[in-house]
Amino acid sequence: MRLSEELCLQAQALIAGRLGLDFSKGRQADLERGLVQACQTSSVSAPETYLARLATLPDESAEWRRLASHLTVGETYFFRDRALFEALEQHVLPSLITGRRTERHFRLRLWSAGCATGEEPYSLAILLDRLLPDLSDWAITILATDINPDALEAARRGCYREWSFRETPQWLRDRYFHRRSAETFEMDPRIRRMVTFAPLNLAKDGYPGVVTNTSAMDLILCRNVLMYFTREAQQAAAALLERALVKEGWLAVSPAEASAELYRPLVTVTFPAAILYRKGEGFAATLPLSSFSFAPEADGGWRVADSPIPEPRHMEQADPPMLSAAKPTEASPETPSDLHRAQALADQGKLEAARELCEAALTRDCLDPEAHLLLAAVCHERGDIPSALEALRRAIYLAPDSAAAHFLLGSLLLRQGQRKRGRRSMETVVSLLNSIPRDETVAGGGGLTAGRLLETARAYLEMVEAGVG
């Protein structure tokens, strides 16, 4: 089936606006193929009618996500781009770990944005398992998001064929995977539990935010995603990813996406055969080649550099004493301003200070549901799930119609494998938001609109129905 030139132009404009995808430069055949496939498997037979129907639907609706699965490229494999994973293993992650050990904050937050079928976030989990002999003492977040529901379903199942291991050493496959059949290998459940999968459209503004668990990231991998975006969508996504990083956090993109201009104000840091971007100023832009000497271990693995890991210049600096003015015994203007400060601290990754400020606000007004909600989000980011659940219970008791609180509770329960309770919470979110104007900001949602949170909750419910959540 061939589409008319006029229909292709309409589709290009609509898809660029909703998904951020660029089909204007020699990619018309890809657009036609994806659109026709999605149309043929929908309830609408004519592409013109299908396109008109899409225009009336929210961009995070099930039909848009289904179209995205036909238009996006999901090809990936474990430890794709060896040079990047060497840089992560030998410098980036060790420097983050050293800094956190110094601060006595045993916490790391990583995000695979555009995770496809999950090989990338699982590769990160394996790296951390190798680098942290005291892994059980750490609060580790590895968030993996994608717009494609089919890819998320495959990722959550964690079963892979030979093609996914084409750059994976045999010893590593033997250690972290179990053979399920002649052609299928299953990820070790212990590693699989380290990764949280969630739906997210990077071309929209549902991030960063504490409710969606997309803020205060130490490391973001967003590779082979932005290269398919329009220039405007690239710039918007790059700015949001920069905001999602803590100070001195890292962003990794693919070599084809490297651009100092696009990711500014992030600072370019050059490794042998790999380029990353870092939030902050004053870093050495190029690391000495002598720091890296990739060589396989005797068992075929990768070894950590023998030379000392360069210390980040500012990692050891303590947070400014911002809590002094917020202690309950001192004069404090108004609770809302404290919550705004706590929110800002949480966005910067200063979770201890944010938690203390929330608790100080609650000593003055223990009936403030937004303070309990923000405390829950902060505890969640700190990896303190019991405290997060307790704070959410109080927030919902005080404000039973808080969609943000029900959403955070539902996503937490689903990540813990409590499918029935998680589904009920997401159904409550849908029920609460169905009659709310889509562009209305959700209280306690960190700027999320009702429409965005509603469609995200629906996406979670679809994952549960598919057996993914």
Coordinates of C-alpha atoms in Angstrom, one line a residue:
M1 CA 0.0 0.0 0.0
R2 CA 1.3 3.4 -1.0
L3 CA 0.3 6.6 0.7
S4 CA -0.3 9.8 -1.2
E5 CA 2.3 12.6 -0.8
E6 CA -0.3 14.8 0.9
L7 CA -1.1 12.1 3.5
C8 CA 2.5 11.5 4.2
L9 CA 3.1 15.2 4.9
Q10 CA 0.1 15.2 7.2
A11 CA 1.4 12.1 9.0
Q12 CA 4.9 13.6 9.3
A13 CA 3.6 16.8 10.9
L14 CA 1.2 14.9 13.3
I15 CA 3.8 12.3 14.4
A16 CA 6.5 15.0 14.8
G17 CA 4.2 16.9 17.1
R18 CA 3.1 14.0 19.2
L19 CA 6.0 11.6 19.3
G20 CA 8.8 14.0 18.3
L21 CA 9.9 11.6 15.5
D22 CA 11.4 13.0 12.4
F23 CA 10.4 11.3 9.1
S24 CA 11.3 14.2 6.8
K25 CA 14.8 13.2 5.6
G26 CA 14.8 10.1 3.5
R27 CA 12.7 8.2 6.0
Q28 CA 9.4 8.4 4.2
A29 CA 9.5 4.6 3.4
D30 CA 9.8 3.9 7.1
L31 CA 6.9 6.2 7.9
E32 CA 4.7 4.5 5.3
R33 CA 5.6 1.0 6.4
G34 CA 5.0 1.8 10.1
L35 CA 1.7 3.7 9.5
V36 CA 0.3 1.0 7.2
Q37 CA 1.2 -1.8 9.6
A38 CA -0.4 0.0 12.5
C39 CA -3.5 0.8 10.4
Q40 CA -3.9 -2.8 9.2
T41 CA -3.9 -4.1 12.8
S42 CA -6.3 -1.5 14.1
S43 CA -10.1 -1.3 13.8
V44 CA -9.7 1.2 10.9
S45 CA -8.9 0.1 7.5
A46 CA -8.2 3.3 5.6
P47 CA -5.0 5.2 6.4
E48 CA -6.7 8.5 5.9
T49 CA -9.4 7.6 8.5
Y50 CA -6.7 6.1 10.8
L51 CA -4.7 9.3 10.7
A52 CA -7.8 11.4 11.4
R53 CA -8.6 9.2 14.4
L54 CA -5.1 9.6 15.7
A55 CA -5.4 13.4 15.6
T56 CA -8.3 13.2 18.0
L57 CA -6.6 10.9 20.6
P58 CA -4.2 12.0 23.4
D59 CA -0.6 11.4 22.5
E60 CA -0.1 8.9 25.3
S61 CA -3.2 6.9 24.4
A62 CA -3.0 3.2 23.7
E63 CA -3.3 3.8 20.0
W64 CA -0.4 6.2 19.9
R65 CA 1.8 3.9 21.9
R66 CA 0.9 1.1 19.5
L67 CA 1.8 3.2 16.5
A68 CA 5.1 4.1 18.2
S69 CA 5.9 0.4 18.4
H70 CA 5.7 0.3 14.6
L71 CA 7.7 3.5 14.1
T72 CA 10.6 3.1 16.5
V73 CA 13.7 1.0 16.2
G74 CA 14.2 -1.5 19.0
E75 CA 17.4 -3.1 17.9
T76 CA 19.9 -3.5 20.8
Y77 CA 22.1 -5.9 22.6
F78 CA 23.9 -6.4 25.9
F79 CA 26.9 -4.1 26.5
R80 CA 26.3 -2.3 23.2
D81 CA 29.2 0.1 22.5
R82 CA 32.0 -1.5 24.4
A83 CA 34.0 1.8 24.7
L84 CA 31.1 3.4 26.6
F85 CA 30.7 0.5 29.0
E86 CA 34.5 0.6 29.6
A87 CA 34.2 4.2 30.5
L88 CA 31.2 3.4 32.8
E89 CA 33.0 0.5 34.5
Q90 CA 36.4 2.1 34.9
H91 CA 35.6 5.7 35.6
V92 CA 32.0 6.9 35.8
L93 CA 30.5 4.4 38.1
P94 CA 33.6 4.0 40.4
S95 CA 33.7 7.8 40.8
L96 CA 30.0 7.9 41.7
I97 CA 30.5 5.0 44.1
T98 CA 33.5 6.6 45.8
G99 CA 31.7 9.9 46.2
R100 CA 28.7 8.2 47.8
R101 CA 30.9 6.1 50.1
T102 CA 32.6 9.3 51.2
E103 CA 29.3 11.0 51.9
R104 CA 28.0 7.8 53.6
H105 CA 25.0 8.0 51.3
F106 CA 24.8 4.5 49.8
R107 CA 22.5 5.4 47.0
L108 CA 22.7 5.4 43.2
R109 CA 20.0 6.4 40.6
L110 CA 20.4 5.3 37.0
W111 CA 18.0 5.8 34.1
S112 CA 18.0 4.0 30.8
A113 CA 15.8 6.3 28.7
G114 CA 14.5 4.5 25.6
C115 CA 15.4 1.1 27.0
A116 CA 13.9 -0.9 24.1
T117 CA 13.9 -4.6 25.1
G118 CA 15.9 -4.1 28.2
E119 CA 19.4 -5.2 27.3
E120 CA 20.9 -1.8 28.3
P121 CA 19.4 -1.4 31.8
Y122 CA 20.2 -5.0 32.6
S123 CA 23.8 -4.4 31.4
L124 CA 23.9 -1.5 34.0
A125 CA 22.6 -3.8 36.7
I126 CA 25.3 -6.4 35.9
L127 CA 28.0 -3.6 36.1
L128 CA 26.8 -2.5 39.5
D129 CA 26.6 -6.1 40.7
R130 CA 30.3 -6.5 39.8
L131 CA 31.4 -3.1 41.2
L132 CA 29.5 -3.3 44.5
P133 CA 30.6 -6.2 46.7
D134 CA 28.3 -4.7 49.3
L135 CA 25.4 -4.3 46.9
S136 CA 22.8 -5.3 49.6
D137 CA 23.8 -2.2 51.6
W138 CA 22.9 0.2 48.7
A139 CA 19.6 1.7 47.6
I140 CA 19.9 1.2 43.8
T141 CA 17.4 2.6 41.3
I142 CA 17.7 1.5 37.7
L143 CA 14.7 3.1 35.9
A144 CA 14.1 1.8 32.4
T145 CA 11.5 3.6 30.2
D146 CA 10.2 3.3 26.7
I147 CA 7.2 4.5 24.7
N148 CA 6.8 1.1 23.1
P149 CA 4.6 -1.2 25.2
D150 CA 5.7 -4.4 23.3
A151 CA 9.4 -3.6 24.0
L152 CA 8.6 -3.0 27.7
E153 CA 6.8 -6.3 27.9
A154 CA 9.8 -8.2 26.3
A155 CA 12.2 -6.3 28.6
R156 CA 10.2 -7.2 31.8
R157 CA 10.3 -10.9 30.8
G158 CA 14.0 -10.9 30.5
C159 CA 14.4 -13.7 28.0
Y160 CA 16.9 -13.3 25.2
R161 CA 18.3 -15.1 22.1
E162 CA 21.8 -15.4 21.0
W163 CA 21.7 -12.2 18.9
S164 CA 21.4 -10.2 22.1
F165 CA 24.8 -11.5 23.3
R166 CA 26.9 -10.8 20.3
E167 CA 29.3 -8.6 22.3
T168 CA 28.9 -10.3 25.7
P169 CA 31.7 -12.5 27.0
Q170 CA 30.8 -16.1 27.5
W171 CA 31.7 -16.1 31.2
L172 CA 29.4 -13.2 31.8
R173 CA 26.5 -15.0 30.1
D174 CA 27.2 -18.1 32.2
R175 CA 27.2 -16.1 35.4
Y176 CA 24.1 -14.0 34.9
F177 CA 21.8 -16.0 32.6
H178 CA 20.0 -19.4 32.8
R179 CA 19.3 -21.4 29.7
R180 CA 15.6 -21.8 29.2
S181 CA 15.7 -23.6 25.8
A182 CA 18.1 -24.3 23.0
E183 CA 17.8 -20.7 21.8
T184 CA 16.7 -18.8 24.8
F185 CA 18.5 -17.4 27.9
E186 CA 16.7 -15.9 30.9
M187 CA 18.2 -13.1 33.0
D188 CA 19.0 -14.0 36.6
P189 CA 16.0 -13.0 38.7
R190 CA 18.3 -11.2 41.2
I191 CA 19.5 -8.9 38.4
R192 CA 16.0 -8.6 36.9
R193 CA 14.6 -7.3 40.2
M194 CA 17.1 -4.4 40.1
V195 CA 15.4 -2.8 37.1
T196 CA 12.1 -1.0 37.1
F197 CA 10.3 -0.6 33.8
A198 CA 7.8 2.2 33.1
P199 CA 6.2 3.8 30.1
L200 CA 7.4 7.3 29.1
N201 CA 7.3 9.5 26.0
L202 CA 10.5 11.4 25.9
A203 CA 9.0 13.9 23.5
K204 CA 6.6 15.1 26.1
D205 CA 6.9 16.9 29.4
G206 CA 6.1 14.2 31.9
Y207 CA 9.6 14.3 33.3
P208 CA 11.6 15.0 35.3
G209 CA 9.5 14.6 38.4
V210 CA 9.4 12.8 41.8
V211 CA 6.0 11.3 41.1
T212 CA 7.3 9.6 37.9
N213 CA 10.6 8.8 39.6
T214 CA 12.5 10.6 36.9
S215 CA 14.4 13.2 38.9
A216 CA 17.8 13.3 40.8
M217 CA 19.5 10.9 38.5
D218 CA 23.2 10.2 38.8
L219 CA 23.5 8.7 35.3
I220 CA 21.2 8.7 32.3
L221 CA 21.8 6.6 29.2
C222 CA 19.7 7.9 26.3
R223 CA 21.2 6.3 23.2
N224 CA 20.0 6.0 19.7
V225 CA 16.8 7.8 20.6
L226 CA 17.2 11.5 20.0
M227 CA 18.7 10.9 16.6
Y228 CA 15.3 10.0 15.4
F229 CA 13.7 13.2 16.8
T230 CA 13.1 16.5 15.1
R231 CA 15.5 19.2 16.0
E232 CA 12.9 20.9 18.2
A233 CA 12.1 17.7 20.0
Q234 CA 15.9 17.0 20.5
Q235 CA 16.4 20.4 22.1
A236 CA 13.4 20.0 24.4
A237 CA 14.4 16.4 25.4
A238 CA 18.0 17.4 26.0
A239 CA 16.9 20.2 28.3
L240 CA 14.6 17.9 30.3
L241 CA 17.3 15.2 30.6
E242 CA 19.7 17.9 31.9
R243 CA 17.2 18.9 34.5
A244 CA 16.7 15.2 35.5
L245 CA 20.4 15.0 36.5
V246 CA 21.8 15.8 39.9
K247 CA 24.8 18.1 40.0
E248 CA 27.8 16.3 38.6
G249 CA 25.5 13.7 37.1
W250 CA 26.3 12.0 33.8
L251 CA 24.5 11.7 30.4
A252 CA 25.5 9.1 27.9
V253 CA 24.3 9.3 24.3
S254 CA 25.4 7.3 21.2
P255 CA 28.4 8.6 19.1
A256 CA 26.0 9.6 16.3
E257 CA 24.2 11.9 18.8
A258 CA 27.2 13.6 20.3
S259 CA 26.9 17.4 20.2
A260 CA 28.3 19.9 22.7
E261 CA 25.9 22.5 21.4
L262 CA 22.8 20.3 21.9
Y263 CA 23.6 19.2 25.5
R264 CA 24.9 22.6 26.7
P265 CA 25.2 23.5 29.6
L266 CA 26.4 19.9 30.2
V267 CA 30.2 19.7 30.0
T268 CA 31.7 17.3 27.4
V269 CA 34.0 14.7 28.9
T270 CA 36.0 12.7 26.4
F271 CA 37.1 9.1 27.1
P272 CA 39.0 6.9 24.7
A273 CA 36.4 6.2 22.0
A274 CA 33.5 7.5 24.1
I275 CA 32.0 10.9 24.9
L276 CA 29.8 11.6 27.9
Y277 CA 28.3 14.8 29.2
R278 CA 28.4 15.9 32.8
K279 CA 26.3 18.5 34.8
G280 CA 28.5 21.1 36.4
E281 CA 31.5 23.2 35.8
G282 CA 35.2 22.9 36.1
F283 CA 35.7 19.3 35.0
A284 CA 38.6 18.2 32.9
A285 CA 37.2 17.8 29.4
T286 CA 39.6 15.1 28.5
L287 CA 40.8 12.3 30.7
P288 CA 44.3 10.9 30.2
L289 CA 44.5 7.9 27.9
S290 CA 46.8 6.2 30.4
S291 CA 43.9 5.9 32.8
F292 CA 42.3 3.3 30.5
S293 CA 43.7 0.1 29.1
F294 CA 41.0 -2.2 28.0
A295 CA 42.2 -5.8 28.3
P296 CA 40.3 -9.0 29.0
E297 CA 40.7 -10.8 32.2
A298 CA 41.9 -14.3 32.2
D299 CA 38.3 -15.5 32.2
G300 CA 37.5 -13.3 29.2
G301 CA 35.9 -10.5 31.3
W302 CA 36.8 -6.9 31.5
R303 CA 39.1 -5.5 34.1
V304 CA 38.9 -2.3 36.0
A305 CA 41.8 0.1 35.3
D306 CA 44.9 -0.4 37.3
S307 CA 45.6 3.3 37.5
P308 CA 43.9 5.3 40.2
I309 CA 40.4 6.4 39.4
P310 CA 40.5 10.2 39.1
E311 CA 38.5 11.8 41.9
P312 CA 35.8 14.2 40.8
R313 CA 36.7 17.6 41.9
H314 CA 33.6 18.5 43.8
M315 CA 32.1 15.1 44.8
E316 CA 33.5 15.4 48.3
Q317 CA 32.0 18.8 48.9
A318 CA 29.2 18.7 51.5
D319 CA 25.8 20.1 50.9
P320 CA 25.4 23.6 52.2
P321 CA 23.7 23.8 55.5
M322 CA 20.4 24.7 54.0
L323 CA 18.4 23.1 56.8
S324 CA 19.4 25.6 59.5
A325 CA 16.7 28.0 58.6
A326 CA 14.1 25.3 58.4
K327 CA 14.5 23.6 61.8
P328 CA 11.2 23.5 63.7
T329 CA 12.7 25.6 66.5
E330 CA 13.6 28.4 64.2
A331 CA 11.5 31.0 62.6
S332 CA 10.1 29.7 59.4
P333 CA 7.9 31.7 57.1
E334 CA 5.3 29.4 55.7
T335 CA 5.0 25.7 55.2
P336 CA 4.5 26.0 51.4
S337 CA 7.8 27.7 50.9
D338 CA 9.5 24.9 52.9
L339 CA 7.9 22.4 50.6
H340 CA 9.1 24.3 47.5
R341 CA 12.6 24.3 49.0
A342 CA 12.3 20.6 49.8
Q343 CA 11.1 19.9 46.2
A344 CA 14.1 21.9 44.8
L345 CA 16.5 20.0 47.0
A346 CA 15.0 16.7 45.9
D347 CA 15.4 17.7 42.3
Q348 CA 19.1 18.4 43.0
G349 CA 19.5 15.0 44.6
K350 CA 19.9 16.4 48.1
L351 CA 17.5 13.9 49.4
E352 CA 18.6 13.9 53.1
A353 CA 18.1 17.6 53.3
A354 CA 14.8 17.4 51.4
R355 CA 13.6 14.7 53.8
E356 CA 14.5 16.7 56.9
L357 CA 12.8 19.8 55.5
C358 CA 9.6 17.7 54.8
E359 CA 9.7 16.4 58.3
A360 CA 10.2 19.8 59.8
A361 CA 7.2 21.0 57.8
L362 CA 5.2 18.2 59.2
T363 CA 6.1 19.0 62.8
R364 CA 4.3 22.3 62.2
D365 CA 1.4 20.9 60.3
C366 CA 1.0 17.1 60.4
L367 CA -2.2 17.3 58.5
D368 CA -0.7 18.6 55.3
P369 CA -1.2 15.9 52.6
E370 CA 1.3 17.5 50.2
A371 CA 4.1 17.3 52.8
H372 CA 3.4 13.6 53.3
L373 CA 3.3 13.1 49.5
L374 CA 6.6 14.8 48.9
L375 CA 8.1 13.0 51.9
A376 CA 7.0 9.7 50.3
A377 CA 8.6 10.6 47.0
V378 CA 11.8 11.6 48.7
C379 CA 11.8 8.4 50.7
H380 CA 11.2 6.5 47.5
E381 CA 14.2 8.1 45.8
R382 CA 16.3 7.3 48.9
G383 CA 15.3 3.6 48.5
D384 CA 13.4 3.7 51.8
I385 CA 10.3 1.9 50.5
P386 CA 8.6 1.2 53.9
S387 CA 8.8 4.9 54.9
A388 CA 7.5 5.9 51.4
L389 CA 4.5 3.6 51.8
E390 CA 3.8 4.9 55.3
A391 CA 3.9 8.5 54.1
L392 CA 1.6 7.7 51.2
R393 CA -0.8 6.0 53.5
R394 CA -1.0 9.2 55.5
A395 CA -1.3 11.4 52.4
I396 CA -4.2 9.4 51.0
Y397 CA -5.9 9.3 54.4
L398 CA -5.8 13.1 54.5
A399 CA -6.5 13.6 50.8
P400 CA -8.3 10.5 49.4
D401 CA -8.8 12.3 46.1
S402 CA -5.1 12.9 45.6
A403 CA -4.4 11.4 42.2
A404 CA -0.6 11.9 42.5
A405 CA -0.5 10.0 45.8
H406 CA -2.5 7.1 44.4
F407 CA -0.3 7.1 41.3
L408 CA 2.9 7.0 43.3
L409 CA 1.5 4.3 45.6
G410 CA 0.4 2.2 42.6
S411 CA 3.7 2.4 40.8
L412 CA 5.5 1.5 44.1
L413 CA 3.2 -1.5 44.7
L414 CA 3.7 -2.7 41.1
R415 CA 7.5 -2.5 41.4
Q416 CA 7.2 -4.7 44.5
G417 CA 5.2 -7.2 42.6
Q418 CA 1.9 -6.4 44.3
R419 CA -0.1 -6.5 41.1
K420 CA -3.7 -6.5 42.5
R421 CA -3.1 -3.6 44.9
G422 CA -1.1 -1.7 42.4
R423 CA -3.8 -2.1 39.8
R424 CA -6.4 -0.9 42.2
S425 CA -4.4 2.3 42.8
M426 CA -3.9 2.9 39.1
E427 CA -7.7 2.4 38.5
T428 CA -8.3 5.0 41.3
V429 CA -6.1 7.4 39.4
V430 CA -8.0 6.9 36.2
S431 CA -11.3 7.3 38.1
L432 CA -10.2 10.5 39.8
L433 CA -8.8 12.1 36.6
N434 CA -11.4 11.1 34.0
S435 CA -13.5 14.1 34.5
I436 CA -10.7 16.6 35.1
P437 CA -9.7 18.9 32.3
R438 CA -6.6 17.4 30.6
D439 CA -4.5 20.5 30.9
E440 CA -5.2 21.1 34.6
T441 CA -2.1 20.7 36.8
V442 CA -2.4 17.9 39.3
A443 CA -1.9 18.9 42.9
G444 CA 1.4 17.4 44.2
G445 CA 2.3 16.1 40.8
G446 CA 5.3 18.3 40.3
G447 CA 3.8 20.1 37.3
L448 CA 2.2 17.0 35.6
T449 CA -1.1 17.7 33.9
A450 CA -4.2 15.6 34.5
G451 CA -4.0 14.3 30.9
R452 CA -0.4 13.2 31.2
L453 CA -0.9 11.4 34.5
L454 CA -4.2 9.8 33.3
E455 CA -2.6 8.4 30.2
T456 CA 0.5 7.2 32.2
A457 CA -1.8 5.4 34.7
R458 CA -3.6 3.8 31.8
A459 CA -0.3 2.7 30.3
Y460 CA 0.6 1.0 33.7
L461 CA -2.8 -0.8 33.6
E462 CA -2.1 -2.1 30.1
M463 CA 1.2 -3.4 31.3
V464 CA -0.5 -5.2 34.2
E465 CA -3.1 -6.7 31.9
A466 CA -0.3 -7.9 29.6
G467 CA 1.4 -9.5 32.6
V468 CA 4.3 -7.0 32.5
G469 CA 3.7 -4.9 35.6

